Structure formats: structure tokens, C-alpha cells
GROMACS .gro file of C-alpha atoms in nm:
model
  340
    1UNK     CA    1 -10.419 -19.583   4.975
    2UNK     CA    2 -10.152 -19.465   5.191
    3UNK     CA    3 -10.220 -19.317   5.553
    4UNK     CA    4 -10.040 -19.033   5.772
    5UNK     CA    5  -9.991 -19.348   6.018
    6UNK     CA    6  -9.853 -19.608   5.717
    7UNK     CA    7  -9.580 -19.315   5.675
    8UNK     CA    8  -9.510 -19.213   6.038
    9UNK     CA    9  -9.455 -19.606   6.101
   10UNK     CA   10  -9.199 -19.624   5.794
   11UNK     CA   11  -9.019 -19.323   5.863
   12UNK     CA   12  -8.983 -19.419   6.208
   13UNK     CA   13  -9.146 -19.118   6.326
   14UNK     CA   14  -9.446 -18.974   6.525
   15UNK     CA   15  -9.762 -18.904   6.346
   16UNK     CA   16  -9.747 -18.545   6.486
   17UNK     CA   17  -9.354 -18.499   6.280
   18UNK     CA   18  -9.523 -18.624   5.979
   19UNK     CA   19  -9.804 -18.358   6.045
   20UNK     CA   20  -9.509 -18.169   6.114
   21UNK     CA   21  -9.311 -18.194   5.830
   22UNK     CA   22  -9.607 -18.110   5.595
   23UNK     CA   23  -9.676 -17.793   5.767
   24UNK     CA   24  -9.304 -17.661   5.773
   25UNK     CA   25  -9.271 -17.657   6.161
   26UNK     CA   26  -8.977 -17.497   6.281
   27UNK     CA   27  -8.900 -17.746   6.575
   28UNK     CA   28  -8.842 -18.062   6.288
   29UNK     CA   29  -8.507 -18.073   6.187
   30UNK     CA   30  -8.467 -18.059   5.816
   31UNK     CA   31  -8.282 -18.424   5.810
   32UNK     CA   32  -8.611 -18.571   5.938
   33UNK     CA   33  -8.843 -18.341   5.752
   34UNK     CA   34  -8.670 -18.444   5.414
   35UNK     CA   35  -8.726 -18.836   5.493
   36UNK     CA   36  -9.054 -18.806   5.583
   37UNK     CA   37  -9.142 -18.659   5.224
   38UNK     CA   38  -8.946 -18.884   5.059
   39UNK     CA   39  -9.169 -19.175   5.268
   40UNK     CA   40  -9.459 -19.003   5.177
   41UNK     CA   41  -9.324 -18.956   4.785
   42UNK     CA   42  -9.257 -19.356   4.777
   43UNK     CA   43  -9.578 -19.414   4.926
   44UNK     CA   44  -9.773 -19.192   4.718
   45UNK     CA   45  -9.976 -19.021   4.991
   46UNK     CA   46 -10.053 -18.666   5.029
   47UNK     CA   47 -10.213 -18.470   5.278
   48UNK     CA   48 -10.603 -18.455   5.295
   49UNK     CA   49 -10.596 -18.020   5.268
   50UNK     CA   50 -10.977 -18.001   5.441
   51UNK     CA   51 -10.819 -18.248   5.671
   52UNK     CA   52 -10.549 -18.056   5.794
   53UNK     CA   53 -10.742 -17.745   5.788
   54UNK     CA   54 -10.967 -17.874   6.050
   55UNK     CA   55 -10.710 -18.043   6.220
   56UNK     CA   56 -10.452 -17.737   6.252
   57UNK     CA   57 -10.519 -17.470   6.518
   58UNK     CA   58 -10.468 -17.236   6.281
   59UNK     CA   59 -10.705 -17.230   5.975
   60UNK     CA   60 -10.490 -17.248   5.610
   61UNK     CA   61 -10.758 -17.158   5.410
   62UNK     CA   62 -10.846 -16.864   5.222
   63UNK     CA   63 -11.198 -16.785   5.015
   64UNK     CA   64 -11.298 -16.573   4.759
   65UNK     CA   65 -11.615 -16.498   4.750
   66UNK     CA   66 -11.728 -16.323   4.430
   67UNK     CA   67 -12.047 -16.197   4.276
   68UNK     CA   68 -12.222 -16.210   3.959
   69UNK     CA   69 -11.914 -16.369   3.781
   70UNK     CA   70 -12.118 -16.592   3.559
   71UNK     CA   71 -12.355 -16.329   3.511
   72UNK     CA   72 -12.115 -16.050   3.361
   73UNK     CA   73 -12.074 -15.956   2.954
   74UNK     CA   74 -11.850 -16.163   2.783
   75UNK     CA   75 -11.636 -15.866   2.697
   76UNK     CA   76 -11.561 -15.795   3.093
   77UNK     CA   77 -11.259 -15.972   3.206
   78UNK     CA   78 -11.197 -15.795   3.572
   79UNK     CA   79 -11.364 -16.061   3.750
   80UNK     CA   80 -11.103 -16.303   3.618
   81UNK     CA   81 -10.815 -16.047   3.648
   82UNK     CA   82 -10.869 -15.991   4.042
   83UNK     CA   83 -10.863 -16.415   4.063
   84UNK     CA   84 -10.529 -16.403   3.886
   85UNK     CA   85 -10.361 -16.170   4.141
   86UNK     CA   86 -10.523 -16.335   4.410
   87UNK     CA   87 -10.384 -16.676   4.297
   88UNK     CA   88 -10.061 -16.547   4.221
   89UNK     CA   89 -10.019 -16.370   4.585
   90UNK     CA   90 -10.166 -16.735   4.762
   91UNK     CA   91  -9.959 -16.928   4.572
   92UNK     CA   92  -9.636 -16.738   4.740
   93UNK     CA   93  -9.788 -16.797   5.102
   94UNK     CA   94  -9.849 -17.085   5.317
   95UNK     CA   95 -10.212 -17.076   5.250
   96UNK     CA   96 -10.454 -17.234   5.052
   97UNK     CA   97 -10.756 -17.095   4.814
   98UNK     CA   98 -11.140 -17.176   4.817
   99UNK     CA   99 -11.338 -16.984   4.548
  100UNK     CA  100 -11.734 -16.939   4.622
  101UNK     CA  101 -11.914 -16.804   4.317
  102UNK     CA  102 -12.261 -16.618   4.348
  103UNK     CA  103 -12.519 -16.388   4.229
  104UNK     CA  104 -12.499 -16.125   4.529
  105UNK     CA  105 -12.886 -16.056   4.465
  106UNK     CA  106 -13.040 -16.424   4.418
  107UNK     CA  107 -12.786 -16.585   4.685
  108UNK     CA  108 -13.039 -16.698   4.950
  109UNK     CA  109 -12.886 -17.085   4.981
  110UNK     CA  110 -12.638 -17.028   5.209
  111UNK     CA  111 -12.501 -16.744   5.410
  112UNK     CA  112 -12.134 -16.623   5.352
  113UNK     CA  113 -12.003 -16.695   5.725
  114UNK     CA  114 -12.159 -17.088   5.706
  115UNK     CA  115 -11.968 -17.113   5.377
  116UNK     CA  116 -11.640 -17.009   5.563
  117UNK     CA  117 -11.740 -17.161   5.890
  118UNK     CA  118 -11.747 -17.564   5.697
  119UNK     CA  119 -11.462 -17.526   5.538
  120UNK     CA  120 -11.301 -17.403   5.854
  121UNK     CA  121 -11.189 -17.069   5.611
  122UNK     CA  122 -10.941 -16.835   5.773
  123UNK     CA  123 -11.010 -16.550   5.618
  124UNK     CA  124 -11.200 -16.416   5.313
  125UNK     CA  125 -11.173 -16.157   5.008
  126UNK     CA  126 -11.533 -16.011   4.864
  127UNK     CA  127 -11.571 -15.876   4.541
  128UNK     CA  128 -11.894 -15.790   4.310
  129UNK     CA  129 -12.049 -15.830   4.662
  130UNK     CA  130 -12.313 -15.502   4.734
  131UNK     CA  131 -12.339 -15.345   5.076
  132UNK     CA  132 -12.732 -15.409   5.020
  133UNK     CA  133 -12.663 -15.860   4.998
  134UNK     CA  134 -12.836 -16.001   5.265
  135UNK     CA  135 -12.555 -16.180   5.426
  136UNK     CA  136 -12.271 -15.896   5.351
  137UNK     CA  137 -12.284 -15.738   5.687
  138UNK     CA  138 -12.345 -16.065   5.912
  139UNK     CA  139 -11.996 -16.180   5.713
  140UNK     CA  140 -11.838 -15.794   5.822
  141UNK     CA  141 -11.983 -15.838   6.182
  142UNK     CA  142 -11.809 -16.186   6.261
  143UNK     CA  143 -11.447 -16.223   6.376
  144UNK     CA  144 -11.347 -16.351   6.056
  145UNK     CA  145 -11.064 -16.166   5.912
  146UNK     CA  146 -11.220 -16.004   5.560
  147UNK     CA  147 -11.062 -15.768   5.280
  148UNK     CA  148 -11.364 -15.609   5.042
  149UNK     CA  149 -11.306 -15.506   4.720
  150UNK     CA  150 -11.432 -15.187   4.587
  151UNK     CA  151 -11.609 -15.068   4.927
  152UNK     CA  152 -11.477 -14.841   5.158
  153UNK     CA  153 -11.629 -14.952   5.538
  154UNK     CA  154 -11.703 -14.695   5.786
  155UNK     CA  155 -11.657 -14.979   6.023
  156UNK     CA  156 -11.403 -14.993   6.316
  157UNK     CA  157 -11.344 -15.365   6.281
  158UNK     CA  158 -10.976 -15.384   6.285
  159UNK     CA  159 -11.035 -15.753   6.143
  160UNK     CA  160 -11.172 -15.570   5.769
  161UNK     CA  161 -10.945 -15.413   5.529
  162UNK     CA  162 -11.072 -15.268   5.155
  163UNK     CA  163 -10.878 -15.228   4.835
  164UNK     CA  164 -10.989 -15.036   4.546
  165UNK     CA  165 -10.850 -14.729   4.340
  166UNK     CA  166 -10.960 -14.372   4.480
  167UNK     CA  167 -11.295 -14.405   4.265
  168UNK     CA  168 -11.412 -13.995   4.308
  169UNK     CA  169 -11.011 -13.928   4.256
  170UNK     CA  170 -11.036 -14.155   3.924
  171UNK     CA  171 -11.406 -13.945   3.821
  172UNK     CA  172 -11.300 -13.644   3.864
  173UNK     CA  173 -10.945 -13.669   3.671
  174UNK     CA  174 -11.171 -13.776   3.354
  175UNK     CA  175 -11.448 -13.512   3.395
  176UNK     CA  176 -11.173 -13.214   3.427
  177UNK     CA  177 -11.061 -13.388   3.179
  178UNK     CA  178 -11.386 -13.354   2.954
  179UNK     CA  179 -11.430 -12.995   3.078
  180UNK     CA  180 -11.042 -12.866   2.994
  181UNK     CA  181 -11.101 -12.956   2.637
  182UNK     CA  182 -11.434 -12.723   2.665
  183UNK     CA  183 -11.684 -12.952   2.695
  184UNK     CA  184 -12.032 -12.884   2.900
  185UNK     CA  185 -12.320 -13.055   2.727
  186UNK     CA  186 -12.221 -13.376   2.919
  187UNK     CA  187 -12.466 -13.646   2.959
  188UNK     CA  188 -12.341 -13.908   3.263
  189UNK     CA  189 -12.365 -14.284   3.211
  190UNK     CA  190 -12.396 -14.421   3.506
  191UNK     CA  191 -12.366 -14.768   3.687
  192UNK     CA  192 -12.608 -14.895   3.940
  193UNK     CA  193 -12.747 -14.579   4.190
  194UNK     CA  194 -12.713 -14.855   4.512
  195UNK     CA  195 -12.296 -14.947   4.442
  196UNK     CA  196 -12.039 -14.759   4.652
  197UNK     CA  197 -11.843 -14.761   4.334
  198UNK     CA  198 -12.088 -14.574   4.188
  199UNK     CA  199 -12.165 -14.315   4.459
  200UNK     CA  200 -11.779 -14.218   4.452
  201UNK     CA  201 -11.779 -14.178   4.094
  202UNK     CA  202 -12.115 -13.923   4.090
  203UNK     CA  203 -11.866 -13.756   4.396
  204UNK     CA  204 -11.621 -13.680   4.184
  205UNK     CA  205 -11.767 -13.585   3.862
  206UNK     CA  206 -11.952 -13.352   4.124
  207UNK     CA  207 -11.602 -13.225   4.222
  208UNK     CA  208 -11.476 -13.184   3.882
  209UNK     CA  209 -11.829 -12.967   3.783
  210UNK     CA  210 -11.738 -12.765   4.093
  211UNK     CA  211 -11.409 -12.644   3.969
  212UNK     CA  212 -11.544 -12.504   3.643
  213UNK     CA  213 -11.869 -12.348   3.795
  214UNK     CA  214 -12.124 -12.598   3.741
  215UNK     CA  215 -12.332 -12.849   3.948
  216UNK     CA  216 -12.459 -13.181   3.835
  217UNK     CA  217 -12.823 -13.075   3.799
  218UNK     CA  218 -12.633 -12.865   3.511
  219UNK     CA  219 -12.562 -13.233   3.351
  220UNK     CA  220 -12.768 -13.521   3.259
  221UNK     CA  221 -12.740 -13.852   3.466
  222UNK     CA  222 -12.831 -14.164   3.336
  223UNK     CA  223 -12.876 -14.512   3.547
  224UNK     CA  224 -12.746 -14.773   3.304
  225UNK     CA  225 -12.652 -15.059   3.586
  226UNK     CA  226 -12.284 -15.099   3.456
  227UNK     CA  227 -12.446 -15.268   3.154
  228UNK     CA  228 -12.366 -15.244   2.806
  229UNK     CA  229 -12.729 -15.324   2.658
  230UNK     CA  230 -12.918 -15.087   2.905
  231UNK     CA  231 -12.660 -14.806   2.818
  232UNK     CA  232 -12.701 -14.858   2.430
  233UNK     CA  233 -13.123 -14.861   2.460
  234UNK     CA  234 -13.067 -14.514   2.734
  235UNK     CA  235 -12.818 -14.337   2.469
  236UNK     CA  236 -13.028 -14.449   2.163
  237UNK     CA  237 -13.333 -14.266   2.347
  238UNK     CA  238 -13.120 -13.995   2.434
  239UNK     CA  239 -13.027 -13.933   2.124
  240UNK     CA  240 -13.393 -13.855   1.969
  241UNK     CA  241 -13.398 -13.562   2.163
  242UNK     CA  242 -13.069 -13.453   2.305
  243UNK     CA  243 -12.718 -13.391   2.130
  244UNK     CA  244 -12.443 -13.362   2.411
  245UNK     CA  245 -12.091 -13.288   2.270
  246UNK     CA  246 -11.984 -13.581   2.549
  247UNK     CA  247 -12.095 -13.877   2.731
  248UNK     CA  248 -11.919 -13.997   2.992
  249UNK     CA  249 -11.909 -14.349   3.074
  250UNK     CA  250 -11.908 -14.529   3.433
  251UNK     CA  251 -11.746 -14.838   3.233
  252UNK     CA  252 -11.557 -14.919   2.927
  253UNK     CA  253 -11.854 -15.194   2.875
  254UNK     CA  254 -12.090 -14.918   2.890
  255UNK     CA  255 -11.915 -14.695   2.668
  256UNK     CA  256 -11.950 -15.002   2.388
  257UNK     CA  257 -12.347 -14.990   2.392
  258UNK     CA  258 -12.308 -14.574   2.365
  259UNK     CA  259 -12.089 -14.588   2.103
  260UNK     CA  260 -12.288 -14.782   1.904
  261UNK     CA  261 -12.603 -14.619   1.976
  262UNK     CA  262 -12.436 -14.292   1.851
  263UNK     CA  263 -12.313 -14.428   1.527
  264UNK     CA  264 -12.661 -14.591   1.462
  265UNK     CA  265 -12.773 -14.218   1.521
  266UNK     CA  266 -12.512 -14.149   1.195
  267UNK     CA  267 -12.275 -13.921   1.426
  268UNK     CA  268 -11.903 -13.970   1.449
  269UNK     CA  269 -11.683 -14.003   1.734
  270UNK     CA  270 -11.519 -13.775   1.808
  271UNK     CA  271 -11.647 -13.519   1.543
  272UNK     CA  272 -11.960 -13.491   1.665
  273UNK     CA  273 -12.003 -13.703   1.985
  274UNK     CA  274 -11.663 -13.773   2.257
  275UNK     CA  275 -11.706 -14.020   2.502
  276UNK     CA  276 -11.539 -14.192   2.782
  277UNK     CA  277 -11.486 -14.548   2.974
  278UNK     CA  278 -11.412 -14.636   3.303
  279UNK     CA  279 -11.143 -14.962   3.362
  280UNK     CA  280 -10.960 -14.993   3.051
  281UNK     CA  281 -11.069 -15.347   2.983
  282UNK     CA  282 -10.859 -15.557   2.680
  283UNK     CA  283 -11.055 -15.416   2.397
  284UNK     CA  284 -11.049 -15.029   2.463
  285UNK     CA  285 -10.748 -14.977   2.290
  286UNK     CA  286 -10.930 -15.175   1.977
  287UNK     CA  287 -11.253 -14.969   1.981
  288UNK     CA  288 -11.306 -14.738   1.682
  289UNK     CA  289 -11.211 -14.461   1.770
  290UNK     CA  290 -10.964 -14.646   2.039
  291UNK     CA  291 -11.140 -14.523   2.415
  292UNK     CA  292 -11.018 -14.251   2.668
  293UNK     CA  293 -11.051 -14.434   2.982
  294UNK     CA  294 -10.973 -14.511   3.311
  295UNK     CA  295 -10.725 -14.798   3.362
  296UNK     CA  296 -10.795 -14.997   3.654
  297UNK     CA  297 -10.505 -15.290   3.766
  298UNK     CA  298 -10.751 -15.546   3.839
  299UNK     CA  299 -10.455 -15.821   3.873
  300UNK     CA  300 -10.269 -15.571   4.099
  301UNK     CA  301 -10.596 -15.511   4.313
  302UNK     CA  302 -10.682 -15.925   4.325
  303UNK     CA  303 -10.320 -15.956   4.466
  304UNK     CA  304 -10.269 -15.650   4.711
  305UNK     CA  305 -10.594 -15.773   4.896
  306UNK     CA  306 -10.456 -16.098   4.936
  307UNK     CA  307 -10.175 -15.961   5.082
  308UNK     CA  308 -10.344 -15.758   5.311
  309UNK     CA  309 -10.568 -16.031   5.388
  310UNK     CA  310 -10.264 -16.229   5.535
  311UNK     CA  311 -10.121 -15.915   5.710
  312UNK     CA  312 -10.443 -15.898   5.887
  313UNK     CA  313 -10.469 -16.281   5.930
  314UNK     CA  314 -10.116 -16.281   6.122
  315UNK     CA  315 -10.139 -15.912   6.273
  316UNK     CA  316  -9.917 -15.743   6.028
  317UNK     CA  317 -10.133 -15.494   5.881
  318UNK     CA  318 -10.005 -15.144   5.874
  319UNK     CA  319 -10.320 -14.969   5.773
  320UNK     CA  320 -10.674 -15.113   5.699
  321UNK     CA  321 -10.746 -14.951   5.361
  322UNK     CA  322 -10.507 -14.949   5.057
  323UNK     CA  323 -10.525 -14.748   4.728
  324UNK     CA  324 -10.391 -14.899   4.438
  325UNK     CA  325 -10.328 -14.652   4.157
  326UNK     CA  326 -10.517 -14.569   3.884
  327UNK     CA  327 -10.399 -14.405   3.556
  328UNK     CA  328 -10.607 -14.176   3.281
  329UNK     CA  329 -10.546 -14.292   2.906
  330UNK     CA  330 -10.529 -14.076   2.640
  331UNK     CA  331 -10.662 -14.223   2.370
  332UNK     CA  332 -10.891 -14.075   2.022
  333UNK     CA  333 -11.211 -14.075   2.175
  334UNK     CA  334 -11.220 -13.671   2.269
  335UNK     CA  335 -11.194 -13.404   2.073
  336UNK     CA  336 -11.119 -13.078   2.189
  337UNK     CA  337 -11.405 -12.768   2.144
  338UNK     CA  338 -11.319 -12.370   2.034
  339UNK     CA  339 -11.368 -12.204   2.360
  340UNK     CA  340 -11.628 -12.037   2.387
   0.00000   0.00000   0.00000
């Protein structure tokens, strides 16, 4: 197998211009960068990336480091959506990816900063990851340059950014929504009670209540976890005793197990029962009735934080936290109630 030093000696060249070359230095004049490839290209040697990266006085590499991935519903495809918009916005730069999948709450192997610290990792993206994981705020506290997904810090680190849609902006848009078309026997489907995600979106439903007079003890809130089977056995329980004319939904995978606990209950949607997602995943549009939702740009959000992440890497960040929009769709899952 070829070497960096079998190619500097047959282009006639230092081993630091072959080094060179492969890292696109300005000082190596095209002419010379050109032969060393095609040295390297005859040779059939390639540069060792970990290598380089711990070579190089300035660290190439990127990681993702994502939560309960492997552990999410079939049906949920933001996880994967985020990684496609991160790739896409690497793949455009000069750096590389590393992708570290975990369970936020069992991860006790390894702590995020040794992850980044052995593979000499410049600079890392977070997502699924909760503000209550063990090793999230060590990560935050280091001088490793980090964007978080979904979590707004209070912290003054100039070296974290966030990206996420305006959560209690994206709540309260769908509960006025709910309310305009008269509805007030709404029972709340929530997520998990420890999430930021979740806090913002009890905020703004809060918000929403406030405009029309009410306050959420007016409402019924239930803790499903952001999971579709714990939201179907909450709304079939629900349903024994309690008749809302609404349920709103903290996720589109929640929405699934309400909707069918309500038709197992022999009501129709929206007839008797409306309800509500949160994300727009793939097959809202397909439900029956198709699902009023919140759509989320989870490709759009994977690739602005890698953006920002390399703004902050190289000092060109404008601002720390970035709002990517959000959008209300209309679909058949509402009906609208006489006023009363």
C-alpha cells in the first residue's frame, strides 16, 4: 500500500506539499497540486482522514451526536431527516462527518466530550439529547464548539448555538387555531413533562388559552412521552369517562395512537372528535381523516445547524440562536362548532 512519502518521492515534492495539496492550501500552486493527485491517483493512495485530523492544527471533523434513534417508532422519520440536511450542508464544506448514536438515558459508556476528544472532533451537533443526560452539560461547558437541536440555552457560551422552530410560537398558532373554530373541551396530549420542547409547547397553548379567557387548569393535560402506544392506552382511558370535542396532539405519532383509540370508542373524526399533530411527518397527509398539523423542516433544521456549526467553528456566526420556520396545515381533521 502506497505511503504519503512513496508519493512525495515520485512527485518530486515535500511530504508537507503532498499534505498540502490534500488539504487545498493556498500557498501550493495549482500546477503542483494537480501532479501530486494524479501521483497519488496512479498510486492508489488516499489520505488516512483520522490521520490527518490529528495531524492538522485545525480539527476537520464534525459529530453528530443523536439520541434514541434506534429507539424511535418506525413511523418517525425526523431523526433521519435532520442527518440528511446535515450531510448535505458537510458535504459542501471542507469538513468531515462522525455520527455517534445513543440512548440519552442508558448512555453511561462513554461521555460525549471523550467521544469528540479521540477522534480529535472539531465541533459537534446534539439532537434527541435531554438537558437532564448526564454528560449534556460537561459537553456545553467545554470549549468545544456545539449547535443543540431543539433546546434553547440560557448559557453565555459564545462557542453554543441552537436551532429549532419557535416551539410556544408553533403551540399556540394550533390551539387559536382549535379555539377560533369554537372549541373548549380540549384535552392536551402531551410529550415528556422533562423536554424543553415540551415546556414551550404547554407555553404556548397557555398563551393561546389566554387570549380567549381561559387557563390551562380549564383543559386537561395528559403526559404521553411523545409516544404513540402510551397516547392510544391515555385516550382509550380518557374516553370511558370524558368526551372532549378536541385533542390536541404534541406529535403527529401521538395523534396516530388517539385516533385510533377514538375510533375503537365508535366516534368519528371530525364529527364527533377533532384532533391535532405536531411535525407533519410522511404519513399525516395519508391518515383518515388526513391530520391538521404542524410541519416541522427537519432536513432544513439538520442543515442550518451545520451551517451554523461552521460559522461558529471559523468565527462567522452572526447570532447564536436561529429559528427556522414552521408552517400550520390545514388539513380534515377539525371541524368547526356553532358558537355558542
Amino acid at each position: 500500500m502506497a505511503t504519503i512519502k512513496d508519493v512525495a518521492k515520485k512527485a518530486n515534492v515535500s511530504v508537507s506539499v503532498v499534505s498540502k495539496s490534500f488539504n487545498n492550501y493556498k500557498d501550493v500552486k495549482e500546477e503542483t497540486r494537480q501532479r501530486v493527485l494524479a501521483v497519488a491517483s496512479e498510486l492508489n493512495y488516499s489520505p488516512n482522514i483520522n490521520a490527518k485530523n490529528l495531524s492538522s492544527k485545525k480539527q476537520m471533523t464534525f459529530g453528530l451526536i443523536s439520541s434514541g434513534v434506534l429507539n424511535d417508532n418506525e413511523k418517525d422519520n425526523n431523526a433521519f431527516d435532520i442527518f440528511k440536511g446535515v450531510y448535505q450542508a458537510i458535504s459542501e464544506s471542507r469538513f468531515e462527518l462522525s455520527i455517534y448514536l445513543i440512548d440519552s438515558q442508558k448512555q453511561k459508556q462513554q461521555s460525549y466530550v471523550q467521544y469528540c476528544r479521540e477522534r480529535n472532533i472539531g465541533g459537534a451537533i446534539l439532537q434527541g439529547i435531554r438537558t437532564d443526560d448526564q454528560y449534556y452539560k460537561e459537553l456545553i461547558d467545554t470549549s468545544l464548539p456545539c449547535v443543540v437541536l431543539d433546546i434553547m440555552n440560557d448559557t453565555s457560551n459564545a462557542l453554543i448555538g441552537t436551532v429549532s422552530i419557535d416551539n410556544a410560537k408553533a403551540s399556540k398558532e394550533i390551539a387559536a387555531y382549535l379555539l377560533a373554530k369554537n372549541h373548549r373541551a380540549i384535552a392536551i396530549i402531551a410529550g415528556t413533562a422533562e423536554t424543553h420542547v415540551n415546556k414551550e409547547r404547554i407555553k404556548g397553548v397557555e398563551q393561546a388559552l389566554h387570549a380567549y379567557g381561559m387557563e390551562l387548569d380549564d383543559v386537561d393535560v395528559l403526559d404521553a412521552g411523545f409516544s404513540e402506544d402510551k397516547a392510544y392506552a391515555l385516550a382509550k382511558a380518557y374516553l370511558q369517562e370524558h368526551q372532549p370535542t378536541a385533542f390536541l396532539c404534541f406529535s403527529d405519532l401521538m395523534a396516530i395512537g388517539v385516533m385510533k383509540a377514538i375510533k375503537e370508542a365508535g366516534l368519528q373524526i371530525p364529527e364527533d372528535i377533532s384532533i391535532t399533530g405536531f411535525d407533519d411527518l410522511v404519513f399525516s397527509s395519508y391518515t383518515q381523516p388526513a391530520l391538521t398539523t404542524i410541519r416541522q423542516d427537519f432536513v432544513e433544521i439538520g442543515r442550518t445547524a451545520a451551517q451554523l456549526l461552521q460559522d461558529i467553528k471559523e468565527h462567522k456566526n452572526k447570532q447564536q440562536d436561529v429559528w427556522v420556520e414552521h408552517q400550520l396545515i390545514e388539513r380534515d381533521s377539525v371541524k368547526t362548532l356553532a358558537s355558542t
